[in-house]
Amino acid sequence: MANQLNHRVLKYRVGTRVLHWAHAVSFVALVVTGIFLYLSPLSFLAIDSWSRVIHRGAAILFMLAPAIYLVASWRASWASVKEALTWTTDDLGWVAAAPGYYFLGDESRMPPQDHINTGQKLWYLILLVSGTLLALTGVLMWWLKAVLPAAVFQWSVFVHDIYFIVVLSMFFVHVYLSVLHPLMRQHGGAFGSMVGGTVSVDYARTHHAKWYRRMAESEQVIEPEPAPARVGVAAMENK
Ligand code: HEM
C-alpha cells in the first residue's frame, strides 16, 4: 500500500507552477515599489522614478502571466475557477472548524478536503476579484490619466489602494498557512508541490482526503524510482 513519504501525487502541473512563481515575483516587486509610492515618508526611495518603472514592469508581468496561461491552458483555467466556486457542506464545515484546527490543533471536526481546501478556494476568489480590480484601476491610472475625469481618477486611486491592502494582508496569511504553519509542514508539507509539482501520499491523504481518494482510485500515485543496482556489491557477493 502506498503510504510512504516517497510515494507522491501530482498536485500542480508545470504551467500552474510557472504562473504561480511569475505572480509571486511580480507581486513582491509590486508591493515593495508600491509601498514607496504609497507611504510619503518613504517616497525619497522613489527618487528618479526608478521604483515607478519597476512597478509598471512588474504590473505587466502580473497581468501578462495569467493572460498567457488563460490562452495556453483555457481548460485548466476554467477547471480551477470552477473548483474555487464549487462549495459543498464540507466547505461550510471547514469554515466552522478552521479556527480550532489552526489555533488549537483540533483535527476532529475538520471535514475531508478536495484538491484545494476551503481556505485556498477563498484565497483564489480574493485574488480573482482583487487582481482584476488592481489591474483595471492600474491601467486607468497609467494609460488614461490624461483623458479621465478627475473623480474617476480619484476613485481609481482609492480602489487600487484598498485592494493593495486587502491582497497584501491575505498574502501574509497565504504564505503562513501554506508554508510556515506547523500543521502544513507535516508529511513533507506543500511547498514542494509548487516547486516539483508533487506532495507525498501521506500529505495528500491527511490534508486532501477526497482528492487523494480519487487519485488513488484512478491509479495516479507515483511510485518511487527503484534504487539503482549496487553493481560493485553484487559482484563482490558473487565471488
Ligand atoms: C513568495 C511567496 C509565496 C509562496 C512561498 C507561496 C507558496 C505557495 C504554496 C506552497 C502553494 C501550494 C499550497 C498547497 O497546495 O497546499 C501555493 C499555492 C497558491 N499560491 Fe502561492 N505562494 C507565494 C506567493 C503567491 C502569490 C503572490 C500569489 C498570487 C498573486 C499566490 C497564489 C497562489 C494560489 C492561487 C495558489 C493555489 C491555491 C492555494 O494553494 O492557495 N501565491 N503558494
CSV table of C-alpha atoms and ligand atoms in Angstrom, one decimal:
chain,number,residue,atom,x,y,z
A,1,MET,CA,0.0,0.0,0.0
A,2,ALA,CA,1.3,3.4,-0.9
A,3,ASN,CA,1.7,5.2,2.4
A,4,GLN,CA,5.3,6.4,2.5
A,5,LEU,CA,6.8,9.9,2.0
A,6,ASN,CA,8.4,8.8,-1.2
A,7,HIS,CA,5.2,7.8,-2.9
A,8,ARG,CA,4.0,11.1,-4.5
A,9,VAL,CA,0.9,12.6,-6.1
A,10,LEU,CA,1.0,15.4,-8.8
A,11,LYS,CA,-0.8,18.4,-7.4
A,12,TYR,CA,0.3,21.3,-9.7
A,13,ARG,CA,1.3,20.9,-13.4
A,14,VAL,CA,4.2,22.8,-14.8
A,15,GLY,CA,2.2,25.7,-16.3
A,16,THR,CA,0.5,26.3,-13.0
A,17,ARG,CA,3.8,26.4,-11.2
A,18,VAL,CA,5.3,28.8,-13.7
A,19,LEU,CA,2.3,31.1,-13.4
A,20,HIS,CA,2.5,30.9,-9.6
A,21,TRP,CA,6.1,32.0,-9.4
A,22,ALA,CA,5.7,34.7,-12.1
A,23,HIS,CA,2.9,36.0,-9.9
A,24,ALA,CA,4.9,35.7,-6.7
A,25,VAL,CA,8.0,37.5,-8.1
A,26,SER,CA,5.9,40.3,-9.8
A,27,PHE,CA,3.7,40.6,-6.7
A,28,VAL,CA,6.7,41.1,-4.3
A,29,ALA,CA,8.2,43.7,-6.7
A,30,LEU,CA,4.8,45.5,-6.9
A,31,VAL,CA,4.4,45.5,-3.1
A,32,VAL,CA,7.9,46.9,-2.4
A,33,THR,CA,7.7,49.6,-5.1
A,34,GLY,CA,4.0,50.2,-4.3
A,35,ILE,CA,4.9,51.0,-0.7
A,36,PHE,CA,7.5,53.6,-1.8
A,37,LEU,CA,4.8,55.3,-3.9
A,38,TYR,CA,2.1,54.9,-1.2
A,39,LEU,CA,3.8,56.0,2.0
A,40,SER,CA,5.0,59.5,1.7
A,41,PRO,CA,7.8,59.1,4.4
A,42,LEU,CA,9.3,56.5,2.1
A,43,SER,CA,8.9,58.5,-1.1
A,44,PHE,CA,12.5,59.6,-1.0
A,45,LEU,CA,13.3,55.9,-2.0
A,46,ALA,CA,11.4,56.5,-5.3
A,47,ILE,CA,14.0,59.1,-6.4
A,48,ASP,CA,14.3,59.4,-10.2
A,49,SER,CA,11.2,57.3,-10.5
A,50,TRP,CA,13.1,54.0,-10.8
A,51,SER,CA,10.5,52.4,-8.5
A,52,ARG,CA,7.7,53.7,-10.8
A,53,VAL,CA,9.4,52.0,-13.7
A,54,ILE,CA,9.8,48.7,-11.8
A,55,HIS,CA,6.2,49.0,-10.6
A,56,ARG,CA,5.0,49.2,-14.2
A,57,GLY,CA,7.2,46.4,-15.4
A,58,ALA,CA,6.1,44.1,-12.6
A,59,ALA,CA,2.5,45.1,-13.3
A,60,ILE,CA,2.9,44.0,-16.9
A,61,LEU,CA,4.2,40.6,-15.8
A,62,PHE,CA,1.4,40.3,-13.2
A,63,MET,CA,-1.2,40.8,-15.9
A,64,LEU,CA,0.5,39.1,-18.8
A,65,ALA,CA,1.2,35.8,-16.9
A,66,PRO,CA,-2.4,34.9,-16.3
A,67,ALA,CA,-3.4,36.1,-19.8
A,68,ILE,CA,-0.9,33.7,-21.4
A,69,TYR,CA,-2.0,30.9,-19.1
A,70,LEU,CA,-5.6,31.6,-19.9
A,71,VAL,CA,-4.9,31.3,-23.7
A,72,ALA,CA,-2.5,28.3,-23.4
A,73,SER,CA,-4.5,26.3,-20.8
A,74,TRP,CA,-8.0,27.5,-21.0
A,75,ARG,CA,-9.3,24.1,-19.9
A,76,ALA,CA,-7.1,24.2,-16.7
A,77,SER,CA,-8.1,27.9,-16.1
A,78,TRP,CA,-11.8,27.1,-16.3
A,79,ALA,CA,-11.3,24.0,-14.1
A,80,SER,CA,-9.6,26.0,-11.4
A,81,VAL,CA,-12.2,28.7,-11.4
A,82,LYS,CA,-14.9,26.1,-11.2
A,83,GLU,CA,-13.1,24.4,-8.4
A,84,ALA,CA,-12.9,27.6,-6.4
A,85,LEU,CA,-16.6,28.3,-7.0
A,86,THR,CA,-17.8,24.8,-6.1
A,87,TRP,CA,-18.8,24.8,-2.4
A,88,THR,CA,-20.4,21.9,-0.5
A,89,THR,CA,-21.4,21.4,3.1
A,90,ASP,CA,-17.8,20.3,3.7
A,91,ASP,CA,-16.6,23.8,2.9
A,92,LEU,CA,-19.1,25.3,5.4
A,93,GLY,CA,-17.8,22.7,7.9
A,94,TRP,CA,-14.2,23.7,7.2
A,95,VAL,CA,-15.0,27.4,7.9
A,96,ALA,CA,-16.6,26.4,11.2
A,97,ALA,CA,-13.7,24.1,12.2
A,98,ALA,CA,-10.7,26.0,10.9
A,99,PRO,CA,-10.1,28.3,13.9
A,100,GLY,CA,-10.0,25.2,16.2
A,101,TYR,CA,-7.7,23.4,13.8
A,102,TYR,CA,-5.2,26.2,13.0
A,103,PHE,CA,-5.1,27.7,16.5
A,104,LEU,CA,-5.6,24.7,18.8
A,105,GLY,CA,-4.6,21.8,16.5
A,106,ASP,CA,-8.0,20.1,16.9
A,107,GLU,CA,-8.4,18.0,13.7
A,108,SER,CA,-11.5,16.1,14.9
A,109,ARG,CA,-14.1,18.4,13.3
A,110,MET,CA,-12.2,19.1,10.0
A,111,PRO,CA,-14.2,17.7,7.1
A,112,PRO,CA,-12.2,15.9,4.3
A,113,GLN,CA,-10.9,18.3,1.6
A,114,ASP,CA,-10.6,18.2,-2.1
A,115,HIS,CA,-7.6,19.2,-4.4
A,116,ILE,CA,-7.6,22.6,-2.7
A,117,ASN,CA,-9.2,23.3,0.7
A,118,THR,CA,-11.8,25.9,1.5
A,119,GLY,CA,-9.2,28.4,2.7
A,120,GLN,CA,-7.4,28.0,-0.6
A,121,LYS,CA,-10.7,28.5,-2.5
A,122,LEU,CA,-11.2,31.8,-0.6
A,123,TRP,CA,-7.7,32.9,-1.5
A,124,TYR,CA,-8.2,32.1,-5.1
A,125,LEU,CA,-11.5,34.0,-5.2
A,126,ILE,CA,-10.0,37.0,-3.4
A,127,LEU,CA,-7.2,37.0,-6.0
A,128,LEU,CA,-9.6,36.8,-8.9
A,129,VAL,CA,-11.6,39.9,-7.7
A,130,SER,CA,-8.7,41.9,-6.3
A,131,GLY,CA,-6.3,41.1,-9.2
A,132,THR,CA,-8.9,42.2,-11.7
A,133,LEU,CA,-9.7,45.4,-9.8
A,134,LEU,CA,-6.0,46.2,-9.3
A,135,ALA,CA,-5.2,45.6,-12.9
A,136,LEU,CA,-8.2,47.7,-14.1
A,137,THR,CA,-7.6,50.7,-11.9
A,138,GLY,CA,-3.8,50.5,-12.6
A,139,VAL,CA,-4.4,50.6,-16.3
A,140,LEU,CA,-6.8,53.5,-15.9
A,141,MET,CA,-4.2,55.5,-13.9
A,142,TRP,CA,-1.3,54.6,-16.2
A,143,TRP,CA,-2.7,54.9,-19.7
A,144,LEU,CA,-5.9,57.0,-19.4
A,145,LYS,CA,-4.8,59.7,-16.9
A,146,ALA,CA,-4.9,62.4,-19.5
A,147,VAL,CA,-8.5,61.8,-20.5
A,148,LEU,CA,-10.1,60.5,-17.3
A,149,PRO,CA,-12.5,62.8,-15.4
A,150,ALA,CA,-10.8,63.8,-12.1
A,151,ALA,CA,-13.4,61.9,-10.0
A,152,VAL,CA,-12.8,58.7,-11.9
A,153,PHE,CA,-9.1,59.1,-11.4
A,154,GLN,CA,-9.5,59.7,-7.6
A,155,TRP,CA,-11.8,56.6,-7.3
A,156,SER,CA,-9.2,54.5,-9.2
A,157,VAL,CA,-6.5,55.6,-6.7
A,158,PHE,CA,-8.8,54.8,-3.8
A,159,VAL,CA,-9.8,51.3,-5.1
A,160,HIS,CA,-6.2,50.5,-6.0
A,161,ASP,CA,-5.0,51.4,-2.5
A,162,ILE,CA,-7.8,49.4,-0.7
A,163,TYR,CA,-7.2,46.3,-2.8
A,164,PHE,CA,-3.5,46.6,-2.4
A,165,ILE,CA,-4.1,46.4,1.4
A,166,VAL,CA,-6.5,43.5,1.1
A,167,VAL,CA,-4.2,41.4,-1.1
A,168,LEU,CA,-1.1,42.2,0.9
A,169,SER,CA,-2.8,41.1,4.2
A,170,MET,CA,-4.1,37.9,2.6
A,171,PHE,CA,-0.7,37.3,1.0
A,172,PHE,CA,0.8,37.0,4.5
A,173,VAL,CA,-1.9,34.6,5.5
A,174,HIS,CA,-1.3,32.6,2.3
A,175,VAL,CA,2.4,32.2,2.9
A,176,TYR,CA,2.0,31.5,6.6
A,177,LEU,CA,-0.7,28.8,6.0
A,178,SER,CA,0.8,27.2,3.0
A,179,VAL,CA,4.4,27.1,4.1
A,180,LEU,CA,5.1,28.0,7.7
A,181,HIS,CA,2.2,26.7,9.9
A,182,PRO,CA,3.3,23.6,11.8
A,183,LEU,CA,0.3,21.5,10.6
A,184,MET,CA,1.0,22.4,7.0
A,185,ARG,CA,4.6,21.1,7.4
A,186,GLN,CA,3.5,17.6,8.3
A,187,HIS,CA,4.4,14.7,5.9
A,188,GLY,CA,6.7,16.8,3.7
A,189,GLY,CA,4.4,19.8,3.5
A,190,ALA,CA,3.0,21.6,0.5
A,191,PHE,CA,5.9,23.8,-0.6
A,192,GLY,CA,7.3,21.1,-2.8
A,193,SER,CA,4.1,21.0,-4.7
A,194,MET,CA,4.8,24.5,-6.1
A,195,VAL,CA,8.4,23.5,-6.9
A,196,GLY,CA,8.4,19.9,-8.2
A,197,GLY,CA,4.6,19.7,-8.5
A,198,THR,CA,4.0,16.8,-6.1
A,199,VAL,CA,3.1,16.1,-2.5
A,200,SER,CA,3.7,12.9,-0.5
A,201,VAL,CA,0.9,10.4,-0.3
A,202,ASP,CA,0.7,10.9,3.4
A,203,TYR,CA,0.3,14.6,3.0
A,204,ALA,CA,-2.4,14.1,0.3
A,205,ARG,CA,-4.3,11.6,2.5
A,206,THR,CA,-4.3,13.7,5.6
A,207,HIS,CA,-4.9,17.2,4.1
A,208,HIS,CA,-6.8,16.5,0.9
A,209,ALA,CA,-8.6,13.2,1.6
A,210,LYS,CA,-11.3,13.5,-1.1
A,211,TRP,CA,-8.8,14.3,-3.8
A,212,TYR,CA,-6.4,11.7,-2.7
A,213,ARG,CA,-9.2,9.0,-2.8
A,214,ARG,CA,-9.8,9.9,-6.5
A,215,MET,CA,-6.1,9.9,-7.3
A,216,ALA,CA,-5.6,6.5,-5.7
A,217,GLU,CA,-8.7,5.0,-7.4
A,218,SER,CA,-7.5,6.2,-10.8
A,219,GLU,CA,-4.0,4.9,-10.0
A,220,GLN,CA,-2.3,8.3,-10.3
A,221,VAL,CA,0.0,7.7,-7.3
A,222,ILE,CA,3.7,8.0,-8.5
A,223,GLU,CA,5.8,5.1,-7.2
A,224,PRO,CA,9.4,5.9,-6.1
A,225,GLU,CA,12.1,5.1,-8.6
A,226,PRO,CA,13.7,1.7,-7.9
A,227,ALA,CA,17.1,2.1,-6.1
A,228,PRO,CA,20.0,1.7,-8.6
A,229,ALA,CA,21.5,-1.8,-8.7
A,230,ARG,CA,24.6,-1.9,-6.5
A,231,VAL,CA,26.9,-3.4,-9.2
A,232,GLY,CA,30.1,-3.4,-7.2
A,233,VAL,CA,28.4,-5.1,-4.1
A,234,ALA,CA,26.6,-7.7,-6.3
A,235,ALA,CA,30.0,-8.6,-8.0
A,236,MET,CA,31.6,-9.0,-4.6
A,237,GLU,CA,28.7,-11.1,-3.3
A,238,ASN,CA,29.0,-13.4,-6.4
A,239,LYS,CA,32.7,-14.1,-5.7
B,1,HEM,C1,6.7,34.3,-2.3
B,1,HEM,C2,5.6,34.0,-1.8
B,1,HEM,C3,4.8,32.7,-2.0
B,1,HEM,C4,5.0,31.5,-1.5
B,1,HEM,C5,6.1,31.0,-0.7
B,1,HEM,C6,3.8,30.7,-1.9
B,1,HEM,C7,3.7,29.4,-1.7
B,1,HEM,C8,2.6,28.6,-2.1
B,1,HEM,C9,2.5,27.2,-1.9
B,1,HEM,C10,3.4,26.3,-1.1
B,1,HEM,C11,1.3,26.8,-2.5
B,1,HEM,C12,0.8,25.3,-2.5
B,1,HEM,C13,-0.2,25.2,-1.3
B,1,HEM,C14,-1.0,23.9,-1.4
B,1,HEM,O1,-1.3,23.4,-2.4
B,1,HEM,O2,-1.3,23.4,-0.3
B,1,HEM,C15,0.7,27.9,-3.1
B,1,HEM,C16,-0.5,27.9,-3.8
B,1,HEM,C17,-1.0,29.0,-4.4
B,1,HEM,N1,-0.5,30.3,-4.4
B,1,HEM,FE1,1.2,30.9,-3.5
B,1,HEM,N2,3.0,31.5,-2.7
B,1,HEM,C18,3.5,32.7,-2.7
B,1,HEM,C19,3.0,33.8,-3.4
B,1,HEM,C20,1.8,33.8,-4.1
B,1,HEM,C21,1.2,35.0,-4.7
B,1,HEM,C22,1.9,36.4,-4.8
B,1,HEM,C23,0.1,34.6,-5.3
B,1,HEM,C24,-0.9,35.4,-6.1
B,1,HEM,C25,-0.7,36.5,-6.6
B,1,HEM,C26,-0.1,33.2,-4.9
B,1,HEM,C27,-1.2,32.5,-5.3
B,1,HEM,C28,-1.4,31.1,-5.1
B,1,HEM,C29,-2.5,30.3,-5.5
B,1,HEM,C30,-3.8,30.9,-6.2
B,1,HEM,C31,-2.3,29.0,-5.0
B,1,HEM,C32,-3.3,27.8,-5.3
B,1,HEM,C33,-4.3,27.8,-4.2
B,1,HEM,C34,-3.7,27.7,-2.8
B,1,HEM,O3,-2.9,26.8,-2.5
B,1,HEM,O4,-3.9,28.6,-2.0
B,1,HEM,N3,1.0,32.8,-4.2
B,1,HEM,N4,1.5,29.0,-2.9
